Short mmCIF file of the C-alpha atoms (twelve columns), coordinates in Angstrom:
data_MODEL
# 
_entry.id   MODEL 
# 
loop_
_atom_site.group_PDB 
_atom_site.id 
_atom_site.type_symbol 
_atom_site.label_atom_id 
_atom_site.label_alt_id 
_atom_site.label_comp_id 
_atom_site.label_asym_id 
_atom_site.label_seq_id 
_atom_site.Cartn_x 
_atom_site.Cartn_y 
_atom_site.Cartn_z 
_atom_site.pdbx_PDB_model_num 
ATOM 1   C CA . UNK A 1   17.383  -19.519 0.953   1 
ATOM 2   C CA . UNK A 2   14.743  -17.322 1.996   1 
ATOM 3   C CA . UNK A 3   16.163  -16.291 5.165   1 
ATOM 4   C CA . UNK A 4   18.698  -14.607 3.279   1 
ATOM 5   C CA . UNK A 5   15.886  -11.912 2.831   1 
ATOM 6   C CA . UNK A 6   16.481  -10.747 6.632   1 
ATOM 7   C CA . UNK A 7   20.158  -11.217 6.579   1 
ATOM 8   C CA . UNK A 8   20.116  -8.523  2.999   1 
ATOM 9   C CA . UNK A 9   18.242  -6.291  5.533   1 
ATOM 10  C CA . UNK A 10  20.566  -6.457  8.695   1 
ATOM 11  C CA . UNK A 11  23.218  -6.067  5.924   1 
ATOM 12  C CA . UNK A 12  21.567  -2.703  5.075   1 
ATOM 13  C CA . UNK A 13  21.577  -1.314  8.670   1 
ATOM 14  C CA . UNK A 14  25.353  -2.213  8.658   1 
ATOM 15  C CA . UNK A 15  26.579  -0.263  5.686   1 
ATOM 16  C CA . UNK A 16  24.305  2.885   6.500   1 
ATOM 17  C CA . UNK A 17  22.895  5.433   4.177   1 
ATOM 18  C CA . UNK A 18  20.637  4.371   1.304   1 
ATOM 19  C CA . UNK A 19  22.272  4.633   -1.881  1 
ATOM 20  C CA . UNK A 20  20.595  7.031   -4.980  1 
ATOM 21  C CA . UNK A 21  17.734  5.094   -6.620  1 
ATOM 22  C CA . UNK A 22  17.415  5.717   -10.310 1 
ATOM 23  C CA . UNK A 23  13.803  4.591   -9.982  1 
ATOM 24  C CA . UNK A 24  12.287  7.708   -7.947  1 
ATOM 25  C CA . UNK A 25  10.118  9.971   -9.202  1 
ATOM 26  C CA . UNK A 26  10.941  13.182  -10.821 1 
ATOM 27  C CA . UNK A 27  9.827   16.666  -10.837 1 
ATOM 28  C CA . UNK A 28  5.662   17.058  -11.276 1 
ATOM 29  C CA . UNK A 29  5.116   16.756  -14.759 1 
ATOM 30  C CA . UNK A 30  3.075   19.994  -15.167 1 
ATOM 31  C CA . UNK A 31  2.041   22.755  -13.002 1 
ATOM 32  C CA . UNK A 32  -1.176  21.912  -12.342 1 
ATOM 33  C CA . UNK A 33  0.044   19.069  -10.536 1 
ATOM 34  C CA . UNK A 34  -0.376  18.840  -6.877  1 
ATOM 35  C CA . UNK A 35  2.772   19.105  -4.460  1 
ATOM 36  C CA . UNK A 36  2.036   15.762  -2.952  1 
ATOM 37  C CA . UNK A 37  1.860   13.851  -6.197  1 
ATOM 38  C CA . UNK A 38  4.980   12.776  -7.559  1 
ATOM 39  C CA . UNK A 39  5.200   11.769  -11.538 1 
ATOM 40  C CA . UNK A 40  8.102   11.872  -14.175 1 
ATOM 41  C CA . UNK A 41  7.726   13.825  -17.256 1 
ATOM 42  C CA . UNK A 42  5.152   13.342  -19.910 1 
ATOM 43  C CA . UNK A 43  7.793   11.552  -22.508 1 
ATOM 44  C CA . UNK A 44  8.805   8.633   -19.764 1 
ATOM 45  C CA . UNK A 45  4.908   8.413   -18.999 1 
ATOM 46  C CA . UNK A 46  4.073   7.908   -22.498 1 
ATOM 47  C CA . UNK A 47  6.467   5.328   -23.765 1 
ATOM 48  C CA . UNK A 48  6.500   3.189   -20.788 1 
ATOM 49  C CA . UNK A 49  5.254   -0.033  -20.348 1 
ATOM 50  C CA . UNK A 50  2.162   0.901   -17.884 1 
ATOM 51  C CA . UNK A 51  2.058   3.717   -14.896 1 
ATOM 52  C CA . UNK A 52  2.058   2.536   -11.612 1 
ATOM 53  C CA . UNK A 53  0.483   4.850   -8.839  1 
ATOM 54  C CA . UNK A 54  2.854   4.196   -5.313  1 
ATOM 55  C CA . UNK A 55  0.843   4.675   -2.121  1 
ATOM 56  C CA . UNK A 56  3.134   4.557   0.943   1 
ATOM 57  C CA . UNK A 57  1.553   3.712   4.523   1 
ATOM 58  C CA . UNK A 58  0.830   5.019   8.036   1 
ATOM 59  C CA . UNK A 59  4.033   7.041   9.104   1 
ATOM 60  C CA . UNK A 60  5.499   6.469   5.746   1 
ATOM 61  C CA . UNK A 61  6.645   8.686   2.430   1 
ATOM 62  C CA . UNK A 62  6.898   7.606   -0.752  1 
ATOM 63  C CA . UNK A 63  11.183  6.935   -0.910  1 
ATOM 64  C CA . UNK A 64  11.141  5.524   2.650   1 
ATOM 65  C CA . UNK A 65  8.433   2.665   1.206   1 
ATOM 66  C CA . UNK A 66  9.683   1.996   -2.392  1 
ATOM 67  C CA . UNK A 67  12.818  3.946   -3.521  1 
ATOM 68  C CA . UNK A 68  14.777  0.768   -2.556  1 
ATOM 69  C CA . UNK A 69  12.842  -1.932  -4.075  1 
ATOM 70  C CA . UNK A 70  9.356   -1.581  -5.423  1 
ATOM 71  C CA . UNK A 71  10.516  1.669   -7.714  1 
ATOM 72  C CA . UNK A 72  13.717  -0.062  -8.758  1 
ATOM 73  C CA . UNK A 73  11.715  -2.969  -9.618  1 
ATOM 74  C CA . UNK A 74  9.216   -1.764  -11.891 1 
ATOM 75  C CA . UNK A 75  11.827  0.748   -13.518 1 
ATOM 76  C CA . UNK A 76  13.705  -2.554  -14.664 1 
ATOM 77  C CA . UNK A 77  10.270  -4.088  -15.816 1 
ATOM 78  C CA . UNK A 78  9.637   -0.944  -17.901 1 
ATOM 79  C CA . UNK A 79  6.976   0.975   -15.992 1 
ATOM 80  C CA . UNK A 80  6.756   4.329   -14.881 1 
ATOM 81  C CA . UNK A 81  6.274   5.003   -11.503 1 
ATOM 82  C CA . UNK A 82  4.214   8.091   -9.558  1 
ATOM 83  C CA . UNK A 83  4.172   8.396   -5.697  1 
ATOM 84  C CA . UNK A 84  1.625   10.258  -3.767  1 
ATOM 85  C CA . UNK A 85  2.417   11.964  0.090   1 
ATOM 86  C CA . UNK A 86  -0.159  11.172  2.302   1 
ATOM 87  C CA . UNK A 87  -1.115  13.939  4.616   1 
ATOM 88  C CA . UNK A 88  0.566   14.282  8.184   1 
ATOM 89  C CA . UNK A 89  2.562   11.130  6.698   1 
ATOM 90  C CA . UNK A 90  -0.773  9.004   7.051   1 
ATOM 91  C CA . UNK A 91  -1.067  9.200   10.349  1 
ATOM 92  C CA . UNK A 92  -4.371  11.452  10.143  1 
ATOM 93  C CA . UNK A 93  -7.417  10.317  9.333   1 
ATOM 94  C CA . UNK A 94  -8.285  7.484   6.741   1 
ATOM 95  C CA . UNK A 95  -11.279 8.600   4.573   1 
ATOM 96  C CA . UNK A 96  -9.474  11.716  4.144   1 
ATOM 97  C CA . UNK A 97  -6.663  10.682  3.373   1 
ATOM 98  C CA . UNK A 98  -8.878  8.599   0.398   1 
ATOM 99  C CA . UNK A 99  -9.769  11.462  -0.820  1 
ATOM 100 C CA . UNK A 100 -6.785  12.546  -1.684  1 
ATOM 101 C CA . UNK A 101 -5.438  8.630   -3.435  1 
ATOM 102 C CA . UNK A 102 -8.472  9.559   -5.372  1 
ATOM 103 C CA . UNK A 103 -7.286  12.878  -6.961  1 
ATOM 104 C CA . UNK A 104 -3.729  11.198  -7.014  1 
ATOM 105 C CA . UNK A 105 -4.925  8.615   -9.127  1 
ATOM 106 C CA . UNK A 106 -7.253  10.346  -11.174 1 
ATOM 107 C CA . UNK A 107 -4.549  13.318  -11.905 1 
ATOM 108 C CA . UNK A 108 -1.769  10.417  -12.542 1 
ATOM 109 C CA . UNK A 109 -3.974  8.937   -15.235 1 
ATOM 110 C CA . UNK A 110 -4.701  11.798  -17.002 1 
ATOM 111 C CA . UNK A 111 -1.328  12.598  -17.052 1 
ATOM 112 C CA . UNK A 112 -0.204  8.853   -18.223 1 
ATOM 113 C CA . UNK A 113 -3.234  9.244   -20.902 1 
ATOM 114 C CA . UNK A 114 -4.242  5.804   -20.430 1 
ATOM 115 C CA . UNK A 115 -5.793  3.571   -17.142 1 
ATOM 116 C CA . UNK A 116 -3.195  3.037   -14.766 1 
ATOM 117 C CA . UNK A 117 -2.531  0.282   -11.803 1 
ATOM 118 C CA . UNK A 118 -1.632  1.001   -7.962  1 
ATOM 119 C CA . UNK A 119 0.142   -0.520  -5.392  1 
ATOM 120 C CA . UNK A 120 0.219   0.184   -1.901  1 
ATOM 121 C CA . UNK A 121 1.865   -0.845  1.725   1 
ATOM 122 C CA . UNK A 122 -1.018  -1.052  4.530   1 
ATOM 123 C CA . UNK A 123 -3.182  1.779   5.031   1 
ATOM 124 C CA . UNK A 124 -2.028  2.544   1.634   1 
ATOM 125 C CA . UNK A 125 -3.081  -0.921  0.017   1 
ATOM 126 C CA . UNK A 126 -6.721  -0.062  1.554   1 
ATOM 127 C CA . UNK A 127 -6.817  3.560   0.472   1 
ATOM 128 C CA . UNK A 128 -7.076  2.962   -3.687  1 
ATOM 129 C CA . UNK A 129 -9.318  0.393   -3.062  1 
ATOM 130 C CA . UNK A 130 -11.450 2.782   -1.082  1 
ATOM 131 C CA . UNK A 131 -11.010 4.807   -4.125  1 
ATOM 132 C CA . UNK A 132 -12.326 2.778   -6.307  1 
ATOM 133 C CA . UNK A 133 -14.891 1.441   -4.597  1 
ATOM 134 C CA . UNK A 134 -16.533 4.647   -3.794  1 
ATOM 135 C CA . UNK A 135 -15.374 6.978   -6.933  1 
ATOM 136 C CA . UNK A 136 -16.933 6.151   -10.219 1 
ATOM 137 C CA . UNK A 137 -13.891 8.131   -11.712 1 
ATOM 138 C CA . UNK A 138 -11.554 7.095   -9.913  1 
ATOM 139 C CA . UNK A 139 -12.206 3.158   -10.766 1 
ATOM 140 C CA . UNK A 140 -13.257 4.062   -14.428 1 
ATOM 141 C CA . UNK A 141 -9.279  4.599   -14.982 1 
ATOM 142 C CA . UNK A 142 -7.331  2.091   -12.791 1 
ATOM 143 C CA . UNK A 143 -7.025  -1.655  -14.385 1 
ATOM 144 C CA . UNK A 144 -5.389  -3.354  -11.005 1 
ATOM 145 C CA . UNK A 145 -4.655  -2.495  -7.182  1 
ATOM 146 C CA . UNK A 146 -1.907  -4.582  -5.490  1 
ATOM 147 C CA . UNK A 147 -2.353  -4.149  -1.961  1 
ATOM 148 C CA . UNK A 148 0.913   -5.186  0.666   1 
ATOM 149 C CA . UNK A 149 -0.461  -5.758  4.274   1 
ATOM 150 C CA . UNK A 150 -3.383  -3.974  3.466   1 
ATOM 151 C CA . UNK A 151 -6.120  -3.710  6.467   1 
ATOM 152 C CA . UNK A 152 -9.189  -4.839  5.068   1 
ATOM 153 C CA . UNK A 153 -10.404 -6.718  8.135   1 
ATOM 154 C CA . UNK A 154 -9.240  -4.346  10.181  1 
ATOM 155 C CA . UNK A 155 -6.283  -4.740  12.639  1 
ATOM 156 C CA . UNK A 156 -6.106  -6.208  16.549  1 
ATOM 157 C CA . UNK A 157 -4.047  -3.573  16.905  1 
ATOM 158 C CA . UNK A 158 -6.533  -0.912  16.344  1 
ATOM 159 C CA . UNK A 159 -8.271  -2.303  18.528  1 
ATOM 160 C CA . UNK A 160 -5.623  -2.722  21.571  1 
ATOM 161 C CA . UNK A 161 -4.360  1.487   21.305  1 
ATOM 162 C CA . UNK A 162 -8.444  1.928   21.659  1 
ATOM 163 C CA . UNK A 163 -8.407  -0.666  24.828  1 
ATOM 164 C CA . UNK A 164 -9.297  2.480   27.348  1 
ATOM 165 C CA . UNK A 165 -11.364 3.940   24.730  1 
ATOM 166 C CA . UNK A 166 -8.859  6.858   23.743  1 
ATOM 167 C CA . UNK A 167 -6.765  6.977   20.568  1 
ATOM 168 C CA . UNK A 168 -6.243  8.720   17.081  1 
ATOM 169 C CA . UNK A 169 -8.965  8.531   14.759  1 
ATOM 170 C CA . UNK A 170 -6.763  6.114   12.597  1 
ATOM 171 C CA . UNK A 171 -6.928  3.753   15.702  1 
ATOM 172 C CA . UNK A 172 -10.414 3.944   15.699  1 
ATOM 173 C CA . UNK A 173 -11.135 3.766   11.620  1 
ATOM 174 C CA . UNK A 174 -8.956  1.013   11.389  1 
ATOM 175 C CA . UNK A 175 -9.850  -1.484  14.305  1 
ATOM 176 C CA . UNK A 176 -11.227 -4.785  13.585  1 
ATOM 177 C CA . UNK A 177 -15.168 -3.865  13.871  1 
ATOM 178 C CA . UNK A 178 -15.462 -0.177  13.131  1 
ATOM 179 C CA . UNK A 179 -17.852 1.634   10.488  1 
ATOM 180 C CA . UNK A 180 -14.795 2.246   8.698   1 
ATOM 181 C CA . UNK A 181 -13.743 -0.965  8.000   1 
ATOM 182 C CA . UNK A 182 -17.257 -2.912  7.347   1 
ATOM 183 C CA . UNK A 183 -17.681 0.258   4.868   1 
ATOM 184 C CA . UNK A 184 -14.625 -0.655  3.250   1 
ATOM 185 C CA . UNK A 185 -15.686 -4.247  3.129   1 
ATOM 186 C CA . UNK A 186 -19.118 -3.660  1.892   1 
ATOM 187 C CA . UNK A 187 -19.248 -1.745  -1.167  1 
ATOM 188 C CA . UNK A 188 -18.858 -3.778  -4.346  1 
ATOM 189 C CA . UNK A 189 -15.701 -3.672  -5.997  1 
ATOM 190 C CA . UNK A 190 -16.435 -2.194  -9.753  1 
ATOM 191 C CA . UNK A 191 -15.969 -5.339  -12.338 1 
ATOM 192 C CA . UNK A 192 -12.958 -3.412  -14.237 1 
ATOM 193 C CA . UNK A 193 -10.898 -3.684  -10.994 1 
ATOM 194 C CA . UNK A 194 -8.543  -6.010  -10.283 1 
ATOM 195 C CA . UNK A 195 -7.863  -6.286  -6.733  1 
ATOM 196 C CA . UNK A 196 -4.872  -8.600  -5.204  1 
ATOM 197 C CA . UNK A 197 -4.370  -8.637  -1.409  1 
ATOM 198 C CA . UNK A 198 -0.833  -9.910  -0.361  1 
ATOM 199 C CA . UNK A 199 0.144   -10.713 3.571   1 
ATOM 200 C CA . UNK A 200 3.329   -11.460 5.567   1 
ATOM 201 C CA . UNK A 201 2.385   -14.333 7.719   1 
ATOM 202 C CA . UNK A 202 4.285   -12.794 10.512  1 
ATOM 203 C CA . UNK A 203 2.707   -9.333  10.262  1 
ATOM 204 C CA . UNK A 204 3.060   -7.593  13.913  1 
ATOM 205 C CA . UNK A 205 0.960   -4.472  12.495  1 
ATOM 206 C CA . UNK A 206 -1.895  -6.042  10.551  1 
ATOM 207 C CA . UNK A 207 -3.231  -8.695  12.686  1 
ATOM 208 C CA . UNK A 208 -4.350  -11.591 12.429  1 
ATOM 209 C CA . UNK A 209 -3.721  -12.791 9.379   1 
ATOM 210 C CA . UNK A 210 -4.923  -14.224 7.176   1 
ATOM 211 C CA . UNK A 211 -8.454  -12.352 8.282   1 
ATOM 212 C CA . UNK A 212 -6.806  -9.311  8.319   1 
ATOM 213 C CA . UNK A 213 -5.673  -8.561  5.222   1 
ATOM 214 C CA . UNK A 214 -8.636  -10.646 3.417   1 
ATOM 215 C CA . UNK A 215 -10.705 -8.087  0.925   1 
ATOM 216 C CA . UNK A 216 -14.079 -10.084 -0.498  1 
ATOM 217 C CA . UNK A 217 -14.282 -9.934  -3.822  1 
ATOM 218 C CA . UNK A 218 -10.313 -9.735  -4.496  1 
ATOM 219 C CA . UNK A 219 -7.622  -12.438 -4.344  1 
ATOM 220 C CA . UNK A 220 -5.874  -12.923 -0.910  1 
ATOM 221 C CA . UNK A 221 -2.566  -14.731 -0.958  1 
ATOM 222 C CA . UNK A 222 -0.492  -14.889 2.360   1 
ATOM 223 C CA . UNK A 223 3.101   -15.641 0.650   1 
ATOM 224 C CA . UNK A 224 3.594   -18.649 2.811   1 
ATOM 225 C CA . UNK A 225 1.197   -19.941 1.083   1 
ATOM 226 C CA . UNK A 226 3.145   -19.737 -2.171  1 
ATOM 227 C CA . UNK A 227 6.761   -20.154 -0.294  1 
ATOM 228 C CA . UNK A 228 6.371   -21.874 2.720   1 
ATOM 229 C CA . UNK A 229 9.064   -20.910 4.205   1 
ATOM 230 C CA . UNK A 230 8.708   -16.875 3.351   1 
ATOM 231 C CA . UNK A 231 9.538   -14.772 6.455   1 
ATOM 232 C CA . UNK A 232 7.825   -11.725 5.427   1 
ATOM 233 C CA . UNK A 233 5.769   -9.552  8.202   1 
ATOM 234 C CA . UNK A 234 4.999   -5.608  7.861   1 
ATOM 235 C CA . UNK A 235 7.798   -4.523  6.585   1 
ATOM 236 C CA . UNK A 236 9.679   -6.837  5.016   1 
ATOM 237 C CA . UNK A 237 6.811   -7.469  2.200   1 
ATOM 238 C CA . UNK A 238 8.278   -4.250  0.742   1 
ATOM 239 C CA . UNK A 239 11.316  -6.585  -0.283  1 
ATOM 240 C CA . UNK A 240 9.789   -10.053 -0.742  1 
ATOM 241 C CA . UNK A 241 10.894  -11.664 -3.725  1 
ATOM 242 C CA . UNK A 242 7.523   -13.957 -3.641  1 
ATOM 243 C CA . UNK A 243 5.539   -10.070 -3.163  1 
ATOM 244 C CA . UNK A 244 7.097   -8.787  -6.188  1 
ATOM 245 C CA . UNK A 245 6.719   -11.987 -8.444  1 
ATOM 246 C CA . UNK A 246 2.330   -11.719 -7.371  1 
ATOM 247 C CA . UNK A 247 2.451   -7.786  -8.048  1 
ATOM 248 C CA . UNK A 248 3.984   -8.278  -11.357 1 
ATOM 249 C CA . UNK A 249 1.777   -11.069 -12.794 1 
ATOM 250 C CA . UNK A 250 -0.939  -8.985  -11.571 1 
ATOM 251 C CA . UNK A 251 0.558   -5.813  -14.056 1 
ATOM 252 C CA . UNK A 252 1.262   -8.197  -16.965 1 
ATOM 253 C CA . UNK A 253 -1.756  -10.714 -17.088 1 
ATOM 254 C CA . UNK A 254 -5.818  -9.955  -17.038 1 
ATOM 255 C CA . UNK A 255 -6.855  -10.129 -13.639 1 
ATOM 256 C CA . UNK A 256 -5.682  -10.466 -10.097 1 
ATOM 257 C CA . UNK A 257 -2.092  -12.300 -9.402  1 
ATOM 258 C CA . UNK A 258 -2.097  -15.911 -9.823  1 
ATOM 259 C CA . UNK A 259 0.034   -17.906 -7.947  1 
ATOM 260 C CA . UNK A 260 -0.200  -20.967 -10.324 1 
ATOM 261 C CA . UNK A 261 1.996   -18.400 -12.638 1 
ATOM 262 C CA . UNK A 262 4.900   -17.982 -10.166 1 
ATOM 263 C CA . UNK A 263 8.008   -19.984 -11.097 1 
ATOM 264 C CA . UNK A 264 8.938   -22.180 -7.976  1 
ATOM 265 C CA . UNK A 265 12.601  -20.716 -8.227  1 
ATOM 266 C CA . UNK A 266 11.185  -17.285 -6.358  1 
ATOM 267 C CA . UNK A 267 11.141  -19.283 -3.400  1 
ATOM 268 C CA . UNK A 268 15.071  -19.374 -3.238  1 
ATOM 269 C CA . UNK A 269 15.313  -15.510 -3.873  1 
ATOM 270 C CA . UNK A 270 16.548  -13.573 -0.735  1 
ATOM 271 C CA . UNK A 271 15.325  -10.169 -2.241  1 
ATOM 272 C CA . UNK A 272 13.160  -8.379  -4.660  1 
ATOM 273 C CA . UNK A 273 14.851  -8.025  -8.079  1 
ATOM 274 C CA . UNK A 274 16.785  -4.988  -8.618  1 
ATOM 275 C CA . UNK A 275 16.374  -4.147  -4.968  1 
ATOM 276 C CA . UNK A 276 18.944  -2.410  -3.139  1 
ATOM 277 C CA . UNK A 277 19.393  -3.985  0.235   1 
ATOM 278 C CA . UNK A 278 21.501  -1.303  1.486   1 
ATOM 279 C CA . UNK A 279 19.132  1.204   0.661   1 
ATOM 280 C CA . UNK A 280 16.254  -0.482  2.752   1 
ATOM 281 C CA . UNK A 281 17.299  0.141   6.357   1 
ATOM 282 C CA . UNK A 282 15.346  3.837   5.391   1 
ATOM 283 C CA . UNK A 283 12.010  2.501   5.924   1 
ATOM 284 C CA . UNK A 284 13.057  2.546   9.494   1 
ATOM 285 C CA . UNK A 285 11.878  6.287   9.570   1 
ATOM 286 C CA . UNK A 286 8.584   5.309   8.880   1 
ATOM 287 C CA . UNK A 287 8.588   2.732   12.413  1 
ATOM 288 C CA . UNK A 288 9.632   5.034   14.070  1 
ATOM 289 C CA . UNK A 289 6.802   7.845   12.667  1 
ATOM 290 C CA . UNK A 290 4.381   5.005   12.840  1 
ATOM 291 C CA . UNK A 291 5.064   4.220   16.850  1 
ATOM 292 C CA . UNK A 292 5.808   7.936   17.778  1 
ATOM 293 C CA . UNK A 293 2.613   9.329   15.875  1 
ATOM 294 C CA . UNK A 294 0.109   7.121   17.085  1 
ATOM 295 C CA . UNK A 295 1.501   6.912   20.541  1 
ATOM 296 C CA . UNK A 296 1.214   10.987  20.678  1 
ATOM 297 C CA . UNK A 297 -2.061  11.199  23.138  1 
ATOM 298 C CA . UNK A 298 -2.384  15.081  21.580  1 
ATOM 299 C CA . UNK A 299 -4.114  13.738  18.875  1 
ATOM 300 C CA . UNK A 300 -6.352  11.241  20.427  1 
ATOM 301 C CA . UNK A 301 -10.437 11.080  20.304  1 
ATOM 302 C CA . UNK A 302 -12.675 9.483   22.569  1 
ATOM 303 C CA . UNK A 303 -14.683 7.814   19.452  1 
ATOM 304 C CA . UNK A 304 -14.399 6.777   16.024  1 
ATOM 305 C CA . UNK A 305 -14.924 9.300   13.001  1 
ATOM 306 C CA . UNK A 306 -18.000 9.487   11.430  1 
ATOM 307 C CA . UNK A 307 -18.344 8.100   8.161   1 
ATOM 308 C CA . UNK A 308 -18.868 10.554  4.705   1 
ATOM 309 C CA . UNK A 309 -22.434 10.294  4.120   1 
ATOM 310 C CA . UNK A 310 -21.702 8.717   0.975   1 
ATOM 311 C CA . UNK A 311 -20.211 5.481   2.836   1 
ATOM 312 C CA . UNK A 312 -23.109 4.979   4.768   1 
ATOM 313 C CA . UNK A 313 -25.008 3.441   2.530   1 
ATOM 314 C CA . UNK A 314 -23.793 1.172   -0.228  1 
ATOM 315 C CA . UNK A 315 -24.149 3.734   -3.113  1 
ATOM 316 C CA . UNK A 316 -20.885 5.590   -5.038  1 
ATOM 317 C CA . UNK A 317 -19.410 8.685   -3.362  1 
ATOM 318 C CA . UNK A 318 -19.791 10.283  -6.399  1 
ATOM 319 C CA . UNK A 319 -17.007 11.677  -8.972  1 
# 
């Protein structure tokens, strides 16, 4: 049953520590590599499958997000797997933090020698898209972006931590009606891009859904849709069987997922393939970085960011 999904989670927070994960990333691959970006060496990158660019989200790094399932996952699939840091663990601001997914993904395909896909967990599912949408470049080398719980509409939440008109410039960015977000929303998506946009229905973070998470121009699945009976909110759509089986159509056919394409028996799964339950009770970290960051009042603004110049129209941001 699909309720087994939270029970292989409590499980987790029961038998402690996560175990080793084959599936993380190495060493940089050369030294002109940045720090933050993550990549095994040029061999693995080469003879794999594809090359998959891991964004984590707000308050989250790289092994807290994926070391336990997505990573593990794709390993057993055959692809190789990079992971970029986000600055101050993405809780700073969002069009700077694009800027940097768009040197991760540009430096990861060079790297990988060939166009590469992405996937990323909230802030980080909006990020490449960002990327793309504003970076000739950076879209010229990245065939799909798999977003989990991504923001596109914005979030209610954003909108309550800005309710006395005081927050962190994330807050602000990523409410539902700020520039940010209707930037993100308006600029064309280039035609080489595939974009799929997958929601929990229960997501407590990005909210409402289905609106929240919907991206035009992409394909927007909420799993229940697919399983009717998935459980999946913020978090656990890291470890969603019905997640994984979209994400990996999306790698291995033309286009965006399809959920025609997903064999009904996903919908009895309790946990991503090759996941490590035990493993997962480390995204907890990144909750608790998520709450404590955007709850510190040190940081807050009394208005939202402006928007790069390039944004503010509908034109490219340039290279």
């Amino acid at each position: 049953m699909r309720t087994l999904l939270l029970i292989a989670l409590m499980v987790g927070l029961v038998v402690g520590s996560p175990l080793p994960s084959p599936a993380r990333a190495a060493a940089p691959a050369s030294t002109s590599t940045p720090s933050w970006l993550s990549c095994p060496d040029a061999a693995t990158l080469r003879d794999a499958r594809g090359v998959v660019l891991l964004v984590p989200g707000t308050g989250s790094r790289p092994d807290e997000a994926f070391s336990w399932g997505y990573q593990r996952a794709l390993t057993a699939e055959g692809y190789a797997t990079c992971t970029v840091s986000l600055a101050k663990d993405g809780l700073a601001s969002f069009t700077r933090a694009a800027v940097r997914v768009r040197r991760a993904i540009r430096v990861t395909a060079a790297l990988a020698g060939r166009r590469i896909s992405v996937i990323g967990h909230s802030q980080g599912g909006a990020l490449p898209v960002w990327a793309v949408k504003y970076w000739p470049a950076a879209a010229a080398v990245v065939d799909d972006v798999v977003s989990l719980a991504g923001p596109f509409g914005g979030t209610q939440l954003g909108n309550e931590l800005c309710l006395l008109n005081r927050c962190s410039p994330l807050a602000w960015q990523l409410r539902q009606g700020s520039r940010t977000v209707a930037a993100l929303r308006r600029a064309p998506l280039p035609a080489r891009v595939s974009v799929t946009s997958l929601a929990g229905p229960y997501d407590e973070i990005v909210r409402p859904q289905p609106q929240a998470s919907e991206l035009p121009g992409a394909v927007n699945i909420v799993l229940n849709q697919v399983c009717p009976a998935d459980p999946s909110e913020h978090g656990l759509i890291l470890g969603d069987p019905v997640g994984w089986a979209l994400t990996l159509d999306a790698l291995t056919h033309p286009g965006p997922g399809d959920p025609a394409r997903i064999d009904p028996a996903t919908c009895q799964q309790a946990f991503i393939p090759h996941g490590d339950p035990a493993g997962s009770p480390v995204f907890v970290q990144s909750i608790l970085r998520f709450a404590l960051g955007l709850a510190n009042p040190t940081g807050w603004v009394d208005a939202e960011p402006a928007l790069p110049r390039y944004a503010r129209g509908t034109g490219a941001g340039g290279r």
